[in-house]
Amino acid sequence: MVFSTLHTNDAPSAFTRMIDMGVEPFLVSSTVEGVMAQRLVRTICPDCKAVFVPDQDELPMDFPLRKGAPKPGPDIAIQQGMMEMMGTGPGGEAQLWKGTGCRSCRQSGFRGRTGIHELLVNNDIIKDLIGQRVNSGVIRLEALKAGMVTLRQDGWRKVLNGTTTIDEVGRVTAGDVN
């Protein structure tokens, strides 16, 4: 087992990056079992964490609690249900969290960091696509069909469970919006 670091924007781009570096596509497709992309987001300060109800107009178009957002994956849908059971705002809106700023976090509302992750598990279809030297967008679509959770989707999970904020996920995944 070999672990390595490649600088790419997402997991599917790792395959094309390796090919661009001179690794033969048949070697990439037959040896890479999976690729994990990661980014760090700041975590909400536990000492000043406060509940708030977001305005629908301020939510990103792909955020799971926004009306008309794309249907979330099963794990996010489960978390949405949990959020609704845990508490809602005055109009039935789901509640989220933010840091208000305190001495512990030096008035930033954040203390510490955590990762958001995207795991692409290689399968026969993706191996064929790599052999055909397709671009990373095609590989990404196939990986999504196979159940890959994107960095942004994992970020939304962490927003829903109160670990970080919408703005923080938006800041580190701005280039990931389709």
XYZ file of N, CA and C in Angstrom:
534
model
N 0.850 -1.172 0.000
C 0.000 0.000 0.000
C 0.895 1.234 0.000
N 0.593 2.166 -0.872
C 1.376 3.392 -0.982
C 0.433 4.579 -0.845
N 0.819 5.521 -0.008
C 0.071 6.762 0.109
C 0.944 7.873 -0.461
N 0.319 8.805 -1.139
C 1.075 9.908 -1.704
C 0.204 11.151 -1.722
N 0.810 12.261 -1.981
C 0.091 13.521 -2.082
C 0.232 14.070 -3.492
N -0.886 14.456 -4.055
C -0.917 15.152 -5.342
C -1.677 16.451 -5.121
N -1.275 17.485 -5.790
C -1.998 18.744 -5.669
C -2.992 18.848 -6.819
N -4.260 18.593 -6.473
C -5.352 18.704 -7.441
C -6.522 19.395 -6.757
N -7.508 19.799 -7.532
C -8.680 20.461 -6.963
C -9.670 19.490 -6.353
N -9.684 18.254 -6.856
C -10.629 17.265 -6.354
C -10.081 15.874 -6.619
N -10.781 14.859 -6.128
C -10.315 13.480 -6.272
C -10.252 13.016 -7.733
N -11.255 13.271 -8.556
C -11.175 12.792 -9.943
C -9.995 13.359 -10.732
N -9.543 14.539 -10.388
C -8.422 15.156 -11.103
C -7.101 14.442 -10.852
N -7.033 13.620 -9.821
C -5.788 12.905 -9.514
C -5.397 11.967 -10.656
N -6.372 11.343 -11.277
C -6.064 10.418 -12.370
C -5.437 11.150 -13.553
N -6.056 12.253 -13.946
C -5.515 12.995 -15.086
C -4.180 13.639 -14.726
N -3.991 14.034 -13.477
C -2.709 14.612 -13.063
C -1.590 13.581 -13.189
N -1.853 12.346 -12.760
C -0.827 11.303 -12.856
C -0.473 11.015 -14.322
N -1.490 10.988 -15.180
C -1.247 10.750 -16.605
C -0.444 11.915 -17.191
N -0.789 13.148 -16.796
C -0.039 14.317 -17.259
C 1.421 14.277 -16.803
N 1.678 13.628 -15.669
C 3.043 13.511 -15.152
C 3.822 12.394 -15.841
N 3.169 11.635 -16.731
C 3.875 10.617 -17.488
C 3.593 9.182 -17.105
N 2.696 8.959 -16.140
C 2.336 7.592 -15.774
C 1.362 7.068 -16.829
N 1.622 5.875 -17.323
C 0.758 5.293 -18.355
C -0.655 5.079 -17.811
N -1.682 5.394 -18.611
C -3.065 5.233 -18.155
C -3.391 3.814 -17.674
N -2.840 2.780 -18.334
C -3.156 1.422 -17.899
C -2.584 1.150 -16.505
N -1.466 1.783 -16.168
C -0.905 1.626 -14.820
C -1.753 2.369 -13.783
N -2.195 3.558 -14.129
C -3.043 4.337 -13.218
C -4.335 3.580 -12.948
N -4.988 3.125 -14.008
C -6.291 2.475 -13.829
C -6.189 1.156 -13.086
N -5.094 0.438 -13.266
C -5.002 -0.882 -12.629
C -4.432 -0.847 -11.219
N -3.763 0.228 -10.835
C -3.127 0.242 -9.517
C -3.791 1.156 -8.490
N -4.442 2.215 -8.929
C -5.067 3.143 -7.974
C -6.414 2.578 -7.545
N -6.534 2.335 -6.250
C -7.795 1.809 -5.706
C -8.763 2.913 -5.309
N -8.218 4.013 -4.865
C -9.064 5.116 -4.438
C -8.256 6.381 -4.264
N -8.965 7.506 -4.267
C -8.339 8.808 -4.094
C -9.187 9.608 -3.108
N -8.523 10.211 -2.130
C -9.240 11.061 -1.187
C -8.728 12.489 -1.309
N -9.653 13.400 -1.504
C -9.337 14.834 -1.495
C -9.767 15.374 -0.143
N -9.052 16.374 0.333
C -9.414 16.966 1.620
C -9.094 18.453 1.642
N -9.854 19.161 2.449
C -9.607 20.576 2.712
C -9.949 20.829 4.174
N -9.368 21.860 4.721
C -9.641 22.213 6.105
C -10.642 23.353 6.172
N -11.573 23.237 7.118
C -12.517 24.311 7.422
C -12.383 24.645 8.904
N -12.632 25.891 9.240
C -12.600 26.289 10.646
C -13.850 25.753 11.355
N -13.680 25.381 12.622
C -14.808 24.869 13.410
C -15.364 25.977 14.294
N -16.654 25.902 14.546
C -17.326 26.894 15.382
C -16.811 26.768 16.812
N -16.533 27.893 17.425
C -16.050 27.917 18.811
C -17.124 27.338 19.729
N -16.789 26.316 20.520
C -17.798 25.713 21.407
C -18.229 26.642 22.544
N -17.406 27.635 22.878
C -17.735 28.516 23.995
C -18.746 29.600 23.637
N -18.841 29.953 22.359
C -19.786 31.007 21.971
C -20.745 30.541 20.868
N -20.862 29.241 20.706
C -21.738 28.662 19.678
C -23.186 29.037 19.967
N -23.865 29.569 18.958
C -25.247 30.009 19.132
C -26.095 29.531 17.963
N -27.345 29.266 18.248
C -28.304 28.823 17.234
C -28.827 30.048 16.491
N -29.035 29.890 15.193
C -29.706 30.931 14.418
C -30.506 30.278 13.302
N -31.474 31.005 12.803
C -32.301 30.525 11.695
C -31.865 31.292 10.449
N -31.336 30.576 9.457
C -30.864 31.273 8.254
C -32.021 31.760 7.389
N -31.802 32.844 6.701
C -32.757 33.364 5.734
C -32.613 32.550 4.453
N -33.685 32.063 3.890
C -33.649 31.231 2.684
C -32.901 31.909 1.533
N -33.020 33.221 1.425
C -32.359 33.935 0.330
C -30.844 33.964 0.470
N -30.337 33.757 1.680
C -28.900 33.790 1.918
C -28.245 32.413 1.770
N -29.051 31.364 1.663
C -28.507 30.010 1.554
C -28.008 29.746 0.139
N -26.864 29.065 -0.002
C -26.398 28.697 -1.346
C -27.434 27.831 -2.061
N -27.435 27.914 -3.381
C -28.429 27.183 -4.180
C -28.384 25.676 -3.959
N -27.209 25.122 -3.619
C -27.096 23.685 -3.447
C -27.142 23.243 -1.979
N -27.433 24.161 -1.058
C -27.494 23.787 0.353
C -28.748 22.952 0.591
N -28.631 21.814 1.293
C -29.756 20.882 1.425
C -31.023 21.455 2.046
N -30.926 22.466 2.906
C -32.127 23.015 3.548
C -32.773 24.139 2.751
N -32.186 24.512 1.626
C -32.780 25.561 0.794
C -33.934 24.978 -0.005
N -34.999 25.710 -0.051
C -36.146 25.265 -0.844
C -35.737 25.218 -2.314
N -36.002 24.102 -2.985
C -35.664 23.944 -4.387
C -34.249 23.471 -4.630
N -33.499 23.155 -3.558
C -32.127 22.648 -3.732
C -32.176 21.247 -4.319
N -31.098 20.816 -4.981
C -31.060 19.447 -5.495
C -31.276 18.454 -4.367
N -31.878 17.332 -4.708
C -32.166 16.305 -3.707
C -30.859 15.823 -3.076
N -30.771 15.856 -1.726
C -29.530 15.428 -1.088
C -29.384 13.913 -1.105
N -28.144 13.468 -0.910
C -27.889 12.036 -0.767
C -28.561 11.516 0.489
N -28.637 10.178 0.643
C -29.355 9.604 1.779
C -28.808 10.033 3.138
N -27.492 10.137 3.280
C -26.937 10.499 4.577
C -27.272 11.939 4.943
N -27.270 12.842 3.960
C -27.632 14.233 4.242
C -29.133 14.322 4.508
N -29.931 13.548 3.803
C -31.371 13.543 4.039
C -31.667 13.073 5.459
N -30.923 12.082 5.936
C -31.103 11.602 7.308
C -30.754 12.717 8.280
N -29.632 13.422 8.031
C -29.251 14.521 8.909
C -30.285 15.638 8.865
N -30.864 15.898 7.691
C -31.909 16.901 7.592
C -33.067 16.524 8.493
N -33.481 15.264 8.454
C -34.564 14.784 9.309
C -34.223 14.943 10.780
N -32.980 14.652 11.141
C -32.541 14.815 12.520
C -32.594 16.283 12.917
N -32.180 17.167 12.013
C -32.203 18.602 12.290
C -33.632 19.064 12.563
N -34.542 18.585 11.757
C -35.933 18.996 11.917
C -36.500 18.487 13.231
N -36.058 17.288 13.668
C -36.510 16.749 14.938
C -35.888 17.506 16.109
N -34.635 17.962 15.949
C -33.912 18.617 17.040
C -34.474 19.997 17.349
N -34.981 20.673 16.388
C -35.509 22.005 16.656
C -35.639 22.806 15.386
N -36.643 23.649 15.377
C -36.850 24.507 14.226
C -37.095 25.914 14.707
N -36.957 26.836 13.795
C -37.207 28.232 14.111
C -38.694 28.509 14.170
N -39.043 29.775 14.387
C -40.453 30.146 14.539
C -41.323 29.793 13.338
N -40.763 29.825 12.127
C -41.542 29.505 10.937
C -41.346 28.077 10.467
N -40.782 27.210 11.305
C -40.549 25.825 10.938
C -39.234 25.609 10.202
N -38.391 26.656 10.130
C -37.116 26.523 9.447
C -36.125 25.774 10.339
N -35.220 25.050 9.710
C -34.189 24.355 10.469
C -33.217 25.366 11.055
N -32.702 25.050 12.226
C -31.758 25.925 12.891
C -30.335 25.483 12.591
N -29.456 26.443 12.448
C -28.037 26.181 12.262
C -27.278 26.857 13.396
N -25.943 26.805 13.350
C -25.125 27.365 14.417
C -24.069 28.289 13.845
N -23.641 29.223 14.690
C -22.530 30.107 14.358
C -21.879 30.538 15.662
N -20.637 30.985 15.558
C -19.946 31.520 16.726
C -20.195 33.009 16.810
N -20.499 33.493 17.999
C -20.787 34.918 18.158
C -19.543 35.722 18.484
N -18.473 35.040 18.896
C -17.231 35.718 19.254
C -17.093 35.813 20.760
N -15.965 35.375 21.266
C -15.707 35.422 22.700
C -14.195 35.495 22.926
N -13.808 35.516 24.180
C -12.386 35.603 24.498
C -11.639 34.347 24.039
N -12.279 33.184 24.139
C -11.641 31.915 23.765
C -11.231 31.869 22.294
N -12.044 32.475 21.448
C -11.767 32.434 20.004
C -11.262 33.772 19.477
N -10.949 34.689 20.397
C -10.476 36.032 20.031
C -11.472 36.759 19.128
N -12.733 36.606 19.469
C -13.846 37.279 18.793
C -14.054 36.854 17.348
N -13.471 35.716 16.941
C -13.626 35.279 15.549
C -14.848 34.383 15.351
N -15.293 33.708 16.409
C -16.398 32.751 16.284
C -15.930 31.362 15.892
N -14.634 31.203 15.657
C -14.066 29.913 15.259
C -12.915 29.534 16.180
N -12.802 28.245 16.427
C -11.649 27.747 17.178
C -11.348 26.333 16.699
N -10.200 26.148 16.109
C -9.796 24.847 15.592
C -10.234 24.655 14.151
N -9.822 23.514 13.614
C -10.173 23.184 12.228
C -10.518 21.704 12.141
N -11.244 21.376 11.109
C -11.559 19.986 10.810
C -11.526 19.809 9.298
N -11.443 18.584 8.861
C -11.375 18.314 7.431
C -12.728 18.020 6.821
N -12.849 18.390 5.550
C -13.952 17.889 4.732
C -13.287 17.014 3.676
N -13.949 15.941 3.302
C -13.305 14.918 2.481
C -14.173 14.474 1.314
N -13.490 13.972 0.293
C -14.136 13.429 -0.901
C -13.376 12.144 -1.236
N -14.063 11.018 -1.161
C -13.413 9.734 -1.443
C -13.957 9.160 -2.740
N -13.056 8.972 -3.705
C -13.409 8.338 -4.971
C -12.831 6.931 -4.945
N -13.702 5.934 -4.996
C -13.273 4.540 -5.047
C -13.299 4.106 -6.510
N -12.165 3.627 -6.981
C -12.040 3.223 -8.382
C -12.887 1.981 -8.649
N -13.589 1.962 -9.777
C -14.369 0.787 -10.182
C -14.090 0.491 -11.660
N -14.690 -0.541 -12.189
C -14.408 -0.961 -13.568
C -14.738 0.125 -14.602
N -15.831 0.826 -14.394
C -16.210 1.870 -15.355
C -15.190 3.004 -15.327
N -14.788 3.423 -14.133
C -13.796 4.496 -14.016
C -12.459 4.036 -14.594
N -12.104 2.783 -14.379
C -10.855 2.257 -14.955
C -10.885 2.352 -16.477
N -12.013 2.024 -17.080
C -12.144 2.152 -18.539
C -12.011 3.605 -18.987
N -12.617 4.518 -18.242
C -12.542 5.935 -18.584
C -11.106 6.449 -18.497
N -10.370 5.993 -17.477
C -8.972 6.401 -17.335
C -8.171 5.913 -18.541
N -8.407 4.659 -18.947
C -7.727 4.096 -20.113
C -8.020 4.865 -21.384
N -9.207 5.467 -21.461
C -9.580 6.265 -22.629
C -9.072 7.709 -22.530
N -8.405 8.038 -21.443
C -7.854 9.375 -21.203
C -8.916 10.469 -21.238
N -10.074 10.186 -20.650
C -11.132 11.201 -20.602
C -10.759 12.269 -19.578
N -11.432 13.402 -19.640
C -11.123 14.462 -18.677
C -11.721 14.145 -17.310
N -11.276 14.876 -16.311
C -11.692 14.585 -14.939
C -13.181 14.833 -14.715
N -13.800 15.695 -15.502
C -15.237 15.937 -15.367
C -16.064 14.700 -15.660
N -15.653 13.937 -16.658
C -16.362 12.693 -16.996
C -16.172 11.675 -15.865
N -14.959 11.591 -15.354
C -14.687 10.673 -14.235
C -15.505 11.090 -13.019
N -15.592 12.388 -12.788
C -16.372 12.903 -11.652
C -17.838 12.492 -11.756
N -18.417 12.646 -12.944
C -19.825 12.261 -13.124
C -20.038 10.785 -12.828
N -19.124 9.944 -13.285
C -19.243 8.509 -13.030
C -19.074 8.205 -11.546
N -18.136 8.877 -10.902
C -17.925 8.667 -9.466
C -19.160 9.099 -8.670
N -19.800 10.184 -9.080
C -21.024 10.626 -8.409
C -22.134 9.594 -8.572
N -22.239 9.003 -9.763
C -23.228 7.938 -9.983
C -22.962 6.753 -9.062
N -21.663 6.502 -8.790
C -21.280 5.376 -7.945
C -21.380 5.708 -6.456
N -21.789 6.933 -6.122
C -22.018 7.272 -4.723
C -20.986 8.151 -4.054
N -20.068 8.723 -4.820
C -19.073 9.603 -4.219
C -19.741 10.836 -3.613
N -19.303 11.209 -2.435
C -19.758 12.428 -1.777
C -18.686 13.481 -2.018
N -19.069 14.630 -2.561
C -18.101 15.672 -2.895
C -17.637 16.418 -1.639
N -16.572 17.194 -1.797
C -16.089 18.027 -0.692
C -17.200 18.942 -0.181
N -17.902 19.548 -1.102
C -18.969 20.487 -0.726
C -20.105 19.772 0.015
N -20.487 18.586 -0.475
C -21.543 17.827 0.206
C -21.107 17.427 1.610
N -19.843 17.013 1.769
C -19.345 16.677 3.096
C -19.326 17.923 3.981
N -19.016 19.071 3.377
C -19.077 20.327 4.119
C -20.485 20.622 4.605
N -21.476 20.380 3.758
C -22.868 20.610 4.166
C -23.241 19.692 5.328
N -22.731 18.460 5.324
C -22.948 17.556 6.469
C -22.450 18.207 7.752
N -21.276 18.794 7.671
C -20.668 19.385 8.862
C -21.373 20.674 9.274
N -22.004 21.350 8.348
C -22.836 22.502 8.700
C -24.080 22.002 9.427
N -24.706 20.965 8.893
C -25.936 20.441 9.489
C -25.719 19.872 10.886
N -24.516 19.337 11.155
C -24.285 18.803 12.501
C -23.651 19.820 13.440
N -23.508 21.076 12.992
C -23.061 22.143 13.868
C -21.563 22.259 14.048
N -20.781 21.660 13.161
C -19.331 21.722 13.276
C -18.756 22.996 12.686
N -19.321 23.442 11.570
C -18.808 24.633 10.885
C -19.982 25.417 10.313
N -19.677 26.449 9.550
C -20.727 27.332 9.030
C -20.841 27.243 7.509
N -21.954 27.715 7.007
C -22.187 27.766 5.561
C -21.119 28.618 4.885
N -20.811 29.767 5.474
C -19.814 30.657 4.870
C -18.449 29.993 4.791
N -18.092 29.227 5.815
C -16.787 28.566 5.826
C -16.697 27.502 4.730
N -17.741 26.708 4.573
C -17.756 25.693 3.507
C -17.747 26.382 2.152
N -18.514 27.438 2.013
C -18.520 28.183 0.756
C -17.160 28.769 0.425
N -16.437 29.226 1.443
C -15.119 29.821 1.238
C -14.122 28.806 0.679
N -14.114 27.580 1.212
C -13.098 26.606 0.782
C -13.532 25.755 -0.413
N -14.821 25.810 -0.761
C -15.290 25.007 -1.898
C -15.902 25.865 -2.992
N -15.571 27.118 -3.027
C -16.192 28.039 -4.002
C -16.026 27.546 -5.440
N -14.910 26.934 -5.760
C -14.677 26.454 -7.112
C -15.372 25.154 -7.434
N -16.026 24.538 -6.435
C -16.649 23.233 -6.627
C -18.109 23.310 -7.035
N -18.680 24.496 -7.088
C -20.088 24.628 -7.425
C -20.256 24.288 -8.900
N -21.206 23.386 -9.187
C -21.447 22.958 -10.578
C -22.304 23.958 -11.302
